Tab-separated table of C-alpha atoms in Angstrom:
chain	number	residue	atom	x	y	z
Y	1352	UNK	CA	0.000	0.000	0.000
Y	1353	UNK	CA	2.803	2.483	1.109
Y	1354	UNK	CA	5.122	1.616	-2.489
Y	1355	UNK	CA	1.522	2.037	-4.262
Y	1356	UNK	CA	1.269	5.763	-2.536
Y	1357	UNK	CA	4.957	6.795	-3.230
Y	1358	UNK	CA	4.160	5.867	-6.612
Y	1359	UNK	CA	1.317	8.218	-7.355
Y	1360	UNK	CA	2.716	10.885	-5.566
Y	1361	UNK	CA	6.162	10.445	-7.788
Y	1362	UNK	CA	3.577	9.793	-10.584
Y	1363	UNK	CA	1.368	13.365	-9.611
Y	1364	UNK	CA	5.085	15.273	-9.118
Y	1365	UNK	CA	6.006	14.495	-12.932
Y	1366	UNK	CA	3.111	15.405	-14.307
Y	1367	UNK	CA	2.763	18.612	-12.514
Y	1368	UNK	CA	6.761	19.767	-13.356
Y	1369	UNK	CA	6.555	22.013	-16.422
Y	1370	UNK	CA	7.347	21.212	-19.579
Y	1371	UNK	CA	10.691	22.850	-20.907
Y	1372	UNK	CA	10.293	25.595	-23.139
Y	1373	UNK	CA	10.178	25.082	-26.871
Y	1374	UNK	CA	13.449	25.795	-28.726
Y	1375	UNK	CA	12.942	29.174	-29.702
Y	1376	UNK	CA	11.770	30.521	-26.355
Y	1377	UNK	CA	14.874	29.514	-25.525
Y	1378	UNK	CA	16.746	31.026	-28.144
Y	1379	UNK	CA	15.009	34.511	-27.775
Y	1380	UNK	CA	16.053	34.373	-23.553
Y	1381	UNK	CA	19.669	34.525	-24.739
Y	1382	UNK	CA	19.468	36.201	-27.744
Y	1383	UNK	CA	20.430	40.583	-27.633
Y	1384	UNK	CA	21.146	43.539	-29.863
Y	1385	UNK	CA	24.213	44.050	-30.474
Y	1386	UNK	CA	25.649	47.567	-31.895
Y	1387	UNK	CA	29.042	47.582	-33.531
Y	1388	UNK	CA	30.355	51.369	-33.703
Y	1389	UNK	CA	33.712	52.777	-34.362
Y	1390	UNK	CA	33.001	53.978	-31.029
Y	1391	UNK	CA	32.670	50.453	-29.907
Y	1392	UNK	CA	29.994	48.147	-28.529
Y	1393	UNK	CA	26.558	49.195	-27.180
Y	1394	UNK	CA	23.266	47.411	-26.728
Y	1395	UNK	CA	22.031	44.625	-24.538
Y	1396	UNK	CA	24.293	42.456	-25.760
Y	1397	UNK	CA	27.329	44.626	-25.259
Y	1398	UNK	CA	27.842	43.175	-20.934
Y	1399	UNK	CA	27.990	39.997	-21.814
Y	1400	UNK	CA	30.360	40.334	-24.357
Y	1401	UNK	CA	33.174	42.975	-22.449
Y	1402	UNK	CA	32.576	40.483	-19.521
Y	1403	UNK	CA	33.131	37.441	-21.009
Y	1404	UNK	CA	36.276	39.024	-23.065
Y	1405	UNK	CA	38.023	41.148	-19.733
Y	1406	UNK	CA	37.306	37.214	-18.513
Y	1407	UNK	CA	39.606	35.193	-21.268
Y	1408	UNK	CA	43.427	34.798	-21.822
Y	1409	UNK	CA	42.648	33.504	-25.036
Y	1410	UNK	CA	39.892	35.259	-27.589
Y	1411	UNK	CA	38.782	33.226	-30.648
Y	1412	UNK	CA	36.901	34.552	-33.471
Y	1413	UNK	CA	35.702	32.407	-35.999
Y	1414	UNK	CA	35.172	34.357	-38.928
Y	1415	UNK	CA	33.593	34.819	-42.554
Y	1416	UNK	CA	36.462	36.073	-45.030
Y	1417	UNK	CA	37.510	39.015	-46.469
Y	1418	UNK	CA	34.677	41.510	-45.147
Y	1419	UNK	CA	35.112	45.002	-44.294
Y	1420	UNK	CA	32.969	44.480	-41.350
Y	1421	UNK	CA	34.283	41.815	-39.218
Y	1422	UNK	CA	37.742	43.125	-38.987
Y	1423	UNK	CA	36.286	46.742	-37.312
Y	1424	UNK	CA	34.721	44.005	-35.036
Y	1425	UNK	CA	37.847	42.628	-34.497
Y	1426	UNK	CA	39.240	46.267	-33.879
Y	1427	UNK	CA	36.928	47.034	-30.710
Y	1428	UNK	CA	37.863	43.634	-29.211
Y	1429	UNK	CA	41.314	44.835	-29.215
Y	1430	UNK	CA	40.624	48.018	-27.797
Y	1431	UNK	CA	38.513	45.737	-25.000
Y	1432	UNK	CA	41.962	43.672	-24.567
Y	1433	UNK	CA	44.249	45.930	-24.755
Y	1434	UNK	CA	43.643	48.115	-21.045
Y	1435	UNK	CA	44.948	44.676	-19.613
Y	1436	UNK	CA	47.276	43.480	-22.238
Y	1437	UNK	CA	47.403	42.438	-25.495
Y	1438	UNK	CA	50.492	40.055	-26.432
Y	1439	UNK	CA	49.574	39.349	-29.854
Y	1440	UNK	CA	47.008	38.442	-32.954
Y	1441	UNK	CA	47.121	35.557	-34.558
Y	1442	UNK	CA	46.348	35.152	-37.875
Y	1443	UNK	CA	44.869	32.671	-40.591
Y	1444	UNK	CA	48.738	33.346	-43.159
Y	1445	UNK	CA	51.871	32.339	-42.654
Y	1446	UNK	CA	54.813	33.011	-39.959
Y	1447	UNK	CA	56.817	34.613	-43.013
Y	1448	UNK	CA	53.880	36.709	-44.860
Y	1449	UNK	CA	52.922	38.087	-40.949
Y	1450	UNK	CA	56.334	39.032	-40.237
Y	1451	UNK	CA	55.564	41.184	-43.863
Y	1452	UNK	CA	52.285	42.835	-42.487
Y	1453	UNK	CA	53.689	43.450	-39.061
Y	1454	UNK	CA	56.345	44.788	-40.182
Y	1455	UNK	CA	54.592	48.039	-41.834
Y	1456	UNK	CA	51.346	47.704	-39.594
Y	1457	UNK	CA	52.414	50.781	-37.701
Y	1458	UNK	CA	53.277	52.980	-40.861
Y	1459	UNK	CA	50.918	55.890	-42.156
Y	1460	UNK	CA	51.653	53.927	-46.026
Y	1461	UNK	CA	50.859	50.311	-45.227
Y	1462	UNK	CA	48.358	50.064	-47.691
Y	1463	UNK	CA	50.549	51.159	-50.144
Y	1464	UNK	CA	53.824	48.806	-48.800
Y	1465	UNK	CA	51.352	45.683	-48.651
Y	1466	UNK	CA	50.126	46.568	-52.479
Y	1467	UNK	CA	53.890	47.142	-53.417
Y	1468	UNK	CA	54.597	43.504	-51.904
Y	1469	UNK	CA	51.376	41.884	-53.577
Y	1470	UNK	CA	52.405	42.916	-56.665
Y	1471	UNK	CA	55.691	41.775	-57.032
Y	1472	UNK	CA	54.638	38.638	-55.078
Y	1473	UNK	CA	51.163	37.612	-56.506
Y	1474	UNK	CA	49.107	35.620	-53.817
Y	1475	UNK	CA	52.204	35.891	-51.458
Y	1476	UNK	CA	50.069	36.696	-48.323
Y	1477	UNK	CA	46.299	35.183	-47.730
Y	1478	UNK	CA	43.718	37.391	-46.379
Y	1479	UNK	CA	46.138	40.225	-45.163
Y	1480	UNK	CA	46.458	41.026	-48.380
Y	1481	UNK	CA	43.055	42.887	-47.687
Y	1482	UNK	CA	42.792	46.149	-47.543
Y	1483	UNK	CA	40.405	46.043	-44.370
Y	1484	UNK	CA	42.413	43.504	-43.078
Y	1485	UNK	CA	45.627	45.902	-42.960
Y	1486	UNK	CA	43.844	48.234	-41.255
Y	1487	UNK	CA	42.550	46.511	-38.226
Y	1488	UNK	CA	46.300	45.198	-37.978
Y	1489	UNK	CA	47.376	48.658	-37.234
Y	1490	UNK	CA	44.616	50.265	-35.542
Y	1491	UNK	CA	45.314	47.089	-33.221
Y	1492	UNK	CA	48.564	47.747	-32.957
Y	1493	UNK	CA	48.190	51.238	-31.924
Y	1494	UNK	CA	45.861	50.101	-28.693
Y	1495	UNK	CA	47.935	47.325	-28.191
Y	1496	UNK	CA	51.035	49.028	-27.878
Y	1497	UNK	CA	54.886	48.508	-28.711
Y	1498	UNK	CA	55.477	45.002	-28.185
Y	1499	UNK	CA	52.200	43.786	-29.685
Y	1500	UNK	CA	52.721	41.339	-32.345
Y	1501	UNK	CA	51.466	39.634	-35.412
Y	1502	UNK	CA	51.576	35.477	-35.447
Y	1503	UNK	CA	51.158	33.775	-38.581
Y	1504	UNK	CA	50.199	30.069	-37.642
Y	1505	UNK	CA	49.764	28.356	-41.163
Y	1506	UNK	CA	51.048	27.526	-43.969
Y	1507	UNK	CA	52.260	30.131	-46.902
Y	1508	UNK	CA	50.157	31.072	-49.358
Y	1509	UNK	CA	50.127	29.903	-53.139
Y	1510	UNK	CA	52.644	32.518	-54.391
Y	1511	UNK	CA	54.759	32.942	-51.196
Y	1512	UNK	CA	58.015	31.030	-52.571
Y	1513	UNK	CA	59.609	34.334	-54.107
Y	1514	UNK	CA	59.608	36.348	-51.151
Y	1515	UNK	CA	60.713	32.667	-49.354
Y	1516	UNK	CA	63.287	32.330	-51.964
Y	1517	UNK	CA	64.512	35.719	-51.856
Y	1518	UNK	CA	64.854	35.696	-48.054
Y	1519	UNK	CA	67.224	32.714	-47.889
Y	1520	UNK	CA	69.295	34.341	-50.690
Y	1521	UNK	CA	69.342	37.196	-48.138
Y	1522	UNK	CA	70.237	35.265	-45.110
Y	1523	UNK	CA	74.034	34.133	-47.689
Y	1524	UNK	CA	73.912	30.653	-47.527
Y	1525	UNK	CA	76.533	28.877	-48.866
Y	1526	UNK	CA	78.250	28.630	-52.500
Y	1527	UNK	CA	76.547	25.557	-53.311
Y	1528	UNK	CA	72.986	26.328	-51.241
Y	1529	UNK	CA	73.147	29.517	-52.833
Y	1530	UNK	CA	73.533	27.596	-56.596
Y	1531	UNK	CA	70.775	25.737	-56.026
Y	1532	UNK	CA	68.617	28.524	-54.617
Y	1533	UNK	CA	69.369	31.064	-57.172
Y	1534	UNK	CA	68.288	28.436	-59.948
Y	1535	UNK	CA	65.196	27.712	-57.998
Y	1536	UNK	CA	64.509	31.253	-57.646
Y	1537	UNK	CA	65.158	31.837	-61.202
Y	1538	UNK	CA	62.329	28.685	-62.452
Y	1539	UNK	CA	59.790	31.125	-59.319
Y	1540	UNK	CA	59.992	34.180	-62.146
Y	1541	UNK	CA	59.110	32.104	-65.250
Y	1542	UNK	CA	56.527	30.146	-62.928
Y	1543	UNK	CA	55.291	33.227	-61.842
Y	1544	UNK	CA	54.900	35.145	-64.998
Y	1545	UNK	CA	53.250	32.306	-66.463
Y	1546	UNK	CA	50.182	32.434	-63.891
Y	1547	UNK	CA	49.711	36.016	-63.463
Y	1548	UNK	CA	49.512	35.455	-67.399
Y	1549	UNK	CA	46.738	32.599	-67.124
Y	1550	UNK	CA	45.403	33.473	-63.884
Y	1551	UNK	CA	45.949	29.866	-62.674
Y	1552	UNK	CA	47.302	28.720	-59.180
Y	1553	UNK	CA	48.602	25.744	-60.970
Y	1554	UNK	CA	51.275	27.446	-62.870
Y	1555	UNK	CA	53.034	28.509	-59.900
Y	1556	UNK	CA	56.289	27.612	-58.758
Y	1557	UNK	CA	54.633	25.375	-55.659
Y	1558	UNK	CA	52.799	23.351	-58.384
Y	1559	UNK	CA	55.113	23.381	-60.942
Y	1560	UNK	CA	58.206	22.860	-59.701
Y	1561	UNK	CA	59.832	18.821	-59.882
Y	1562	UNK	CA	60.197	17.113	-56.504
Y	1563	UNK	CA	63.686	16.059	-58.354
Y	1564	UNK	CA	64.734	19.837	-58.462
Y	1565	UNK	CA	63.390	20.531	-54.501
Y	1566	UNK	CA	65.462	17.348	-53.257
Y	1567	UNK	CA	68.713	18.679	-55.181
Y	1568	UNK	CA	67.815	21.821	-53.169
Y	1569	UNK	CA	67.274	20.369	-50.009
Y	1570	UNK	CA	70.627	18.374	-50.091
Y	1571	UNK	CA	72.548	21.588	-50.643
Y	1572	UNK	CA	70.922	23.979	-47.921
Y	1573	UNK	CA	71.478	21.123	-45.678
Y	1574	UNK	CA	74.751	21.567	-46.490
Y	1575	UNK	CA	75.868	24.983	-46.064
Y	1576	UNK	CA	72.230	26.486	-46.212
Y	1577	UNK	CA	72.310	27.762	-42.477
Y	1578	UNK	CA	69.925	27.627	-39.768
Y	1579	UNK	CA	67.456	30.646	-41.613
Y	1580	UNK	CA	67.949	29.032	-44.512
Y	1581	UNK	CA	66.975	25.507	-43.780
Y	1582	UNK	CA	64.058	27.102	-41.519
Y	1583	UNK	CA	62.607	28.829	-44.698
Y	1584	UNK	CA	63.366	25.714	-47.007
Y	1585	UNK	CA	61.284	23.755	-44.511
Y	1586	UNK	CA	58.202	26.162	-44.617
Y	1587	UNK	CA	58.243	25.763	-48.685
Y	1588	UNK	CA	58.488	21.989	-48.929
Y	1589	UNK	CA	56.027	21.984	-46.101
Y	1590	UNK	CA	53.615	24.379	-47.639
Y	1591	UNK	CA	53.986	22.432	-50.798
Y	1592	UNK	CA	53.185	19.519	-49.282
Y	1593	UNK	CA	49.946	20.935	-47.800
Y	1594	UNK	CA	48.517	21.830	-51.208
Y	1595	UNK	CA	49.815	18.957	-53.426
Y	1596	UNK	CA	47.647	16.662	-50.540
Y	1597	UNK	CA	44.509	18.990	-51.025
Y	1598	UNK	CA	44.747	19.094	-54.965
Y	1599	UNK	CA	45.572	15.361	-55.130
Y	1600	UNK	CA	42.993	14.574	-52.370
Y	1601	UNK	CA	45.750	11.929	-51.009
Y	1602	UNK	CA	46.478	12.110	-47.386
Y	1603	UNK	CA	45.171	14.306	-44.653
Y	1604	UNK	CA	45.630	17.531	-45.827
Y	1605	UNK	CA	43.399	19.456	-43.575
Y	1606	UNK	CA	44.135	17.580	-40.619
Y	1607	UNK	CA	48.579	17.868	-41.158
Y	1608	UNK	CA	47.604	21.877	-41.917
Y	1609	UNK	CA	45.733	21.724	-38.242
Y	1610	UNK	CA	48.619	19.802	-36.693
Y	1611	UNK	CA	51.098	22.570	-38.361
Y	1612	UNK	CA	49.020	25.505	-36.779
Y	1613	UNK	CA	49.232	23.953	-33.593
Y	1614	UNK	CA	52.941	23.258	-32.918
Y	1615	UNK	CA	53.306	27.155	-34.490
Y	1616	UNK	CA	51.342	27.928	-31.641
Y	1617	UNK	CA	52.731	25.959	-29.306
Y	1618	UNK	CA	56.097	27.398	-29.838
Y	1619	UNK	CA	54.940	31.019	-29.431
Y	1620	UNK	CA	52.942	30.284	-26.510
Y	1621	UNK	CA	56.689	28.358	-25.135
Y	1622	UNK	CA	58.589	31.864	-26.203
Y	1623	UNK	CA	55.790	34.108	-24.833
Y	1624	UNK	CA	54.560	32.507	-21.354
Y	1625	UNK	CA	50.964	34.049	-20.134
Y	1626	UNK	CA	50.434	35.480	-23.292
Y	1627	UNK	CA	47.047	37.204	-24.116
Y	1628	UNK	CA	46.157	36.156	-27.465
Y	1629	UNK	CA	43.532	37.249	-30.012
Y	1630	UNK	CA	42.915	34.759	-32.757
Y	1631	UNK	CA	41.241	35.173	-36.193
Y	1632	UNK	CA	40.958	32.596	-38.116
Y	1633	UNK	CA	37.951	30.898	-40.491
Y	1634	UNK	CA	35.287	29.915	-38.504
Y	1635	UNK	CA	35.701	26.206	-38.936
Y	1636	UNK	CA	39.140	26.022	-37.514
Y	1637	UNK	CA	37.823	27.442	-33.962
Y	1638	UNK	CA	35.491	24.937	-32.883
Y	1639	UNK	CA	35.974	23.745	-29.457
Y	1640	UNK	CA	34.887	20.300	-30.213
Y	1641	UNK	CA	34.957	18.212	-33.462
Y	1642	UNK	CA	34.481	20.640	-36.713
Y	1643	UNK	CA	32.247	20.308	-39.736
Y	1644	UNK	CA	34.875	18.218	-41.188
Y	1645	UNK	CA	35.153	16.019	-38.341
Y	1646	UNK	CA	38.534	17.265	-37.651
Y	1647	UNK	CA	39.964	18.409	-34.039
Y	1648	UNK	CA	41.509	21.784	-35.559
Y	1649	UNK	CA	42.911	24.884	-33.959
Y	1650	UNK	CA	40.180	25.620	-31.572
Y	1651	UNK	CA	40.224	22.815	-30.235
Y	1652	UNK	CA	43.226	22.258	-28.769
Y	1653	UNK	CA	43.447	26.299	-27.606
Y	1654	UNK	CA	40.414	24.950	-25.239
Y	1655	UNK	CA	42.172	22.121	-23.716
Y	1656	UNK	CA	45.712	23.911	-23.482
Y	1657	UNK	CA	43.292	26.620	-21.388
Y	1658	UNK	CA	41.739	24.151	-19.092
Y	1659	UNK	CA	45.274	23.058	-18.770
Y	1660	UNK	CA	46.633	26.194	-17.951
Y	1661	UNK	CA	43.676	27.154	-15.696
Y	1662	UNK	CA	42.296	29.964	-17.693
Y	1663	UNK	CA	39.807	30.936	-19.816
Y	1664	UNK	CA	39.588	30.543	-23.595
Y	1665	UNK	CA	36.447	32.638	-25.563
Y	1666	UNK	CA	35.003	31.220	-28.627
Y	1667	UNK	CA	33.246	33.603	-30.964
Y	1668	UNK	CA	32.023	33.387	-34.447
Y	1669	UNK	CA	30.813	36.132	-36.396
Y	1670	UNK	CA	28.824	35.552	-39.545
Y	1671	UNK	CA	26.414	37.370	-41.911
Y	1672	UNK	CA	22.953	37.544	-42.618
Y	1673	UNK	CA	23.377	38.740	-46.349
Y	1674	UNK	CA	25.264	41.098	-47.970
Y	1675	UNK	CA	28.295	40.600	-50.526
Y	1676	UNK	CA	31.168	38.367	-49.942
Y	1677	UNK	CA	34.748	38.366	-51.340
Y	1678	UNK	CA	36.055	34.984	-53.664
Y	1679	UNK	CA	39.239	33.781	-54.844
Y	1680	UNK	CA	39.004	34.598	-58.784
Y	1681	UNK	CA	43.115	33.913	-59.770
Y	1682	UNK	CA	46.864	34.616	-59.355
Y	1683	UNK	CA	46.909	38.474	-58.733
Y	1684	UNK	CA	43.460	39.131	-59.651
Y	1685	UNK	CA	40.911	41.122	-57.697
Y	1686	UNK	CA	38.578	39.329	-55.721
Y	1687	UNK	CA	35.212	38.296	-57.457
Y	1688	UNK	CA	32.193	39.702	-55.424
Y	1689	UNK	CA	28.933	37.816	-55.142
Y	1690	UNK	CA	25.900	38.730	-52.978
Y	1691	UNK	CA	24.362	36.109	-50.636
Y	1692	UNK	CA	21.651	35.734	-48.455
Y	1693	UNK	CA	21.265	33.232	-45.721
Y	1694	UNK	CA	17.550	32.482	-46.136
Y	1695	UNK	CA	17.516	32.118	-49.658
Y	1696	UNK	CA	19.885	29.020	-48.762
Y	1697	UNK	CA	18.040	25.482	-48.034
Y	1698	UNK	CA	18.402	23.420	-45.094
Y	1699	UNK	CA	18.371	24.377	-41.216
Y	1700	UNK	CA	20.762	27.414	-40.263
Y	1701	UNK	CA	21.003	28.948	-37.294
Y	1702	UNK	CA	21.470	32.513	-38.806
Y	1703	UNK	CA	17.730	31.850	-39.759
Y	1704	UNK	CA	16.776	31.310	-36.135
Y	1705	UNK	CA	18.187	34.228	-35.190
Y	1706	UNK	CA	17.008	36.477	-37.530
Y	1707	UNK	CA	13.139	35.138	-37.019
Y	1708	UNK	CA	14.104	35.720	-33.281
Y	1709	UNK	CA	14.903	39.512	-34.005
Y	1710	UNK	CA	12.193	41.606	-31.965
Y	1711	UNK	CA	10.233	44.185	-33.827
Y	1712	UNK	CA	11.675	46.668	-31.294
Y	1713	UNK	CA	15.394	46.130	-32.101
Y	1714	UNK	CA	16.672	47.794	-35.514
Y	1715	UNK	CA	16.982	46.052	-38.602
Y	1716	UNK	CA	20.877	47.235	-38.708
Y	1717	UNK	CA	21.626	45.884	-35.038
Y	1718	UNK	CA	23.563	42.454	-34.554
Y	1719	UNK	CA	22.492	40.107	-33.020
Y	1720	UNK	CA	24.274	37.950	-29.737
Y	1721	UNK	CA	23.737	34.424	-28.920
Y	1722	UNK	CA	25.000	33.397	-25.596
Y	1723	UNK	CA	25.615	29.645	-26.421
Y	1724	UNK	CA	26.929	29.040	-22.971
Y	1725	UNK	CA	23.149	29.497	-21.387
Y	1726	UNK	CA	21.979	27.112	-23.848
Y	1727	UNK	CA	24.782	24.706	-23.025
Y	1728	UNK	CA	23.382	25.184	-19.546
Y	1729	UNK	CA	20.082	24.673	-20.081
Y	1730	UNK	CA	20.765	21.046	-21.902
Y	1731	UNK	CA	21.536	20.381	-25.718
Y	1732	UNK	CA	18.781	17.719	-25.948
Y	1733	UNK	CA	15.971	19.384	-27.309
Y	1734	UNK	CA	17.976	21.541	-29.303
Y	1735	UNK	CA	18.443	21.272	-32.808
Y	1736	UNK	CA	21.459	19.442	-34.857
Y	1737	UNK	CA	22.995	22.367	-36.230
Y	1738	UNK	CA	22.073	23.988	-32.906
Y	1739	UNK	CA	24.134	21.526	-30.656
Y	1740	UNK	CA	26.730	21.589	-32.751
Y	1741	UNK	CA	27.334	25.008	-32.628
Y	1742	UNK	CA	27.154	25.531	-28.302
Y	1743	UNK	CA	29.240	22.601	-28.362
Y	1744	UNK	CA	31.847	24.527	-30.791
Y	1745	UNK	CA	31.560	27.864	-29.645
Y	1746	UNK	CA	30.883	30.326	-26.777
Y	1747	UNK	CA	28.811	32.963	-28.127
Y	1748	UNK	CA	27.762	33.426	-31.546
Y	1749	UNK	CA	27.189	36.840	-33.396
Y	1750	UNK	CA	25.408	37.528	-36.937
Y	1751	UNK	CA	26.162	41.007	-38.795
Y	1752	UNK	CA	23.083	41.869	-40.531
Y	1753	UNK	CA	24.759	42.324	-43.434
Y	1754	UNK	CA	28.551	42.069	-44.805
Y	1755	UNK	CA	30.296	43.645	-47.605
Y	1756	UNK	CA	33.599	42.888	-49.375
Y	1757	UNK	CA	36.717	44.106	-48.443
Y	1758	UNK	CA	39.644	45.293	-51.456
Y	1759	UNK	CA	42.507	42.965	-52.481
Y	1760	UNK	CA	45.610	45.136	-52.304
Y	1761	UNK	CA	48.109	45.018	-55.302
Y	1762	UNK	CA	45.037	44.157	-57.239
Y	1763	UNK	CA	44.927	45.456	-60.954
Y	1764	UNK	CA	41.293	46.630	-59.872
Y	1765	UNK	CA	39.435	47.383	-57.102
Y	1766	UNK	CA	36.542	44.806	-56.058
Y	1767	UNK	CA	32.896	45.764	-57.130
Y	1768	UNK	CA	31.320	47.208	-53.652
């Protein structure tokens, strides 16, 4: 009789407990305006992001390419950093093409020394090549102060093995390093004349050049190449190597460019203890957990080196709701523009949520901030796919209403706005 009672009481207690709230209810409790300003941020949404950054060693954002938008985002987190210390950015090109862009970041005619360099080194830097891009770089370092640094994690870019070459001729290697350098750099010049002539990455020196001529190479810098040298000769025949895998589709390209990012960090981090780092990379590479492409990339292992460390890592990623958005369109050739629109796109996205969640009190030009880290919270259960897989990846999530295209510097043309 007693078990029978304790039943329907535990049976009257669950049916009286309230049923959780559908999705978007939940969405809209952790959902704000956001207003991005070169004044800085305002809004609802604006506490919970200074809070959360003042909070974090380590600041990821995840990014969309090339807009002119999301780097003056990126600008007002560095002035939010910056009060308590900034150490460095680091950045979605390689350690040789950043050393480039930090190098004239604090001059009044960067623009114009980044352009200078892009043209006699087609596709030598990616992204910070950009003229919005160049920009944020110095208005960050200006907040950030003296020491602040650029820190190129990746690989080089398609066209970086002139300015590679050139710099180990620099560095005087050897007689017979310097032979086989100086022919190398010669076959860069008719490689590289040949693409900016056809427009195509495959005529470059990375693509075109014989594994026969790069061993002959490699033999003689290991000779009497020096320590620059053979540091250099490593980041071309490892760059290589990245983009032969991804046009051959043989190997694990993405995951041995992830690996690559993560000793570069590694060995920053080891030169530059309780650093305060910003990050921007493509927002794929900053998941926490397991990316789109199942791969455990760059944000991934910043997460677990913070819980290692005791501190706290942010996870951010910006997107946009429509707008115009910067392509890829050939060796030294101005970025093709196309416009896009999220909910013209099929299939579930959570830019879609969050733009139906917009209340018909907040302005059509205000952002929009998703604090994931409630929802985690709350439970994942009810939520939906592409929702749990992005509170699992990131911390907050942030949609620009809409996004234009940033410039290519060194560019025959200007992109179309």
């Amino acid at each position: 009789m007693l078990l029978g009672s304790l039943a329907a009481l535990a049976g009257a207690a669950a049916a009286e407990e309230p049923a959780p709230p559908p999705f978007q209810a939940r969405l809209a409790q952790v959902t704000a305006p956001l207003d991005v300003s070169p004044a800085g941020f305002s809004g609802a949404g604006a506490a919970t992001l200074t809070d959360a950054v003042a909070a974090s060693r380590y600041v990821l954002i995840g990014e969309s390419h090339l807009t002119r938008e999301i780097p003056a985002f990126t600008t007002q987190i560095c002035r939010l950093m910056a009060p308590s210390g900034l150490t460095a950015m680091a950045i979605e090109t390689g350690p040789e093409a950043a050393r480039v862009v930090d190098s004239v970041m604090r001059s009044a005619d960067r623009e114009a020394r980044i352009a200078a360099f892009m043209r006699r080194h087609p596709d030598g830097i990616a992204f910070f090549n950009a003229r919005d891009e160049v920009q944020m770089a110095g208005d960050c370092a200006a907040v950030a102060g003296p020491d602040f640094a650029l820190w190129g994690l990746d690989q080089e870019f398609l066209g970086s093995s002139g300015h590679l070459l050139q710099e180990m001729l620099a560095a005087r290697p050897g007689p017979r390093a310097h032979a086989a350098l100086s022919e190398l750099a010669a076959q860069d010049q008719a490689a590289t004349a040949a693409a900016l002539a056809s427009g195509s990455p495959g005529d470059l020196f990375l693509f075109s050049v014989t594994q026969e001529a790069l061993d002959q190479a490699a033999a003689a810098v290991s000779q009497d190449g020096g320590e620059r040298v053979q540091h250099l000769f490593g980041l071309l025949t490892e760059t290589r190597a990245i983009y032969q895998a991804s046009q051959t589709r043989q190997g694990d390209p993405n995951g041995r460019r992830a690996r690559l990012m993560k000793r570069t960090l590694a060995a920053h981090l080891a030169d530059n203890p309780g650093a305060r780092v910003l990050m921007k990379f493509g927002a794929w590479h900053f998941y926490k957990s397991l990316n789109p492409l199942d791969q455990r990339d760059l944000g991934a292992f910043v997460a677990e080196r913070a819980d290692g460390e005791g501190v706290a890592a942010l996870h951010i990623i910006v997107l946009g709701a429509k707008g115009t958005e910067a392509g890829y369109d050939g060796v030294g050739r101005p970025a093709v523009v196309r416009g896009f629109d999220m909910m013209d796109d099929e299939g579930p996205d959570w830019r879609k949520d969050v733009t139906l969640a917009r209340s018909a009190d907040v302005s059509p030009d205000s952002w929009m901030l998703v604090d994931l880290r409630k929802l985690r919270t709350d439970g994942l259960a009810s939520a939906p796919a592409e929702w749990r897989q992005l509170a699992l990846g990131y911390d907050i999530a942030i949609l620009a209403p809409t996004l234009t295209a940033s410039s290519l510097l060194g560019a025959e043309k200007a992109a179309t706005p």
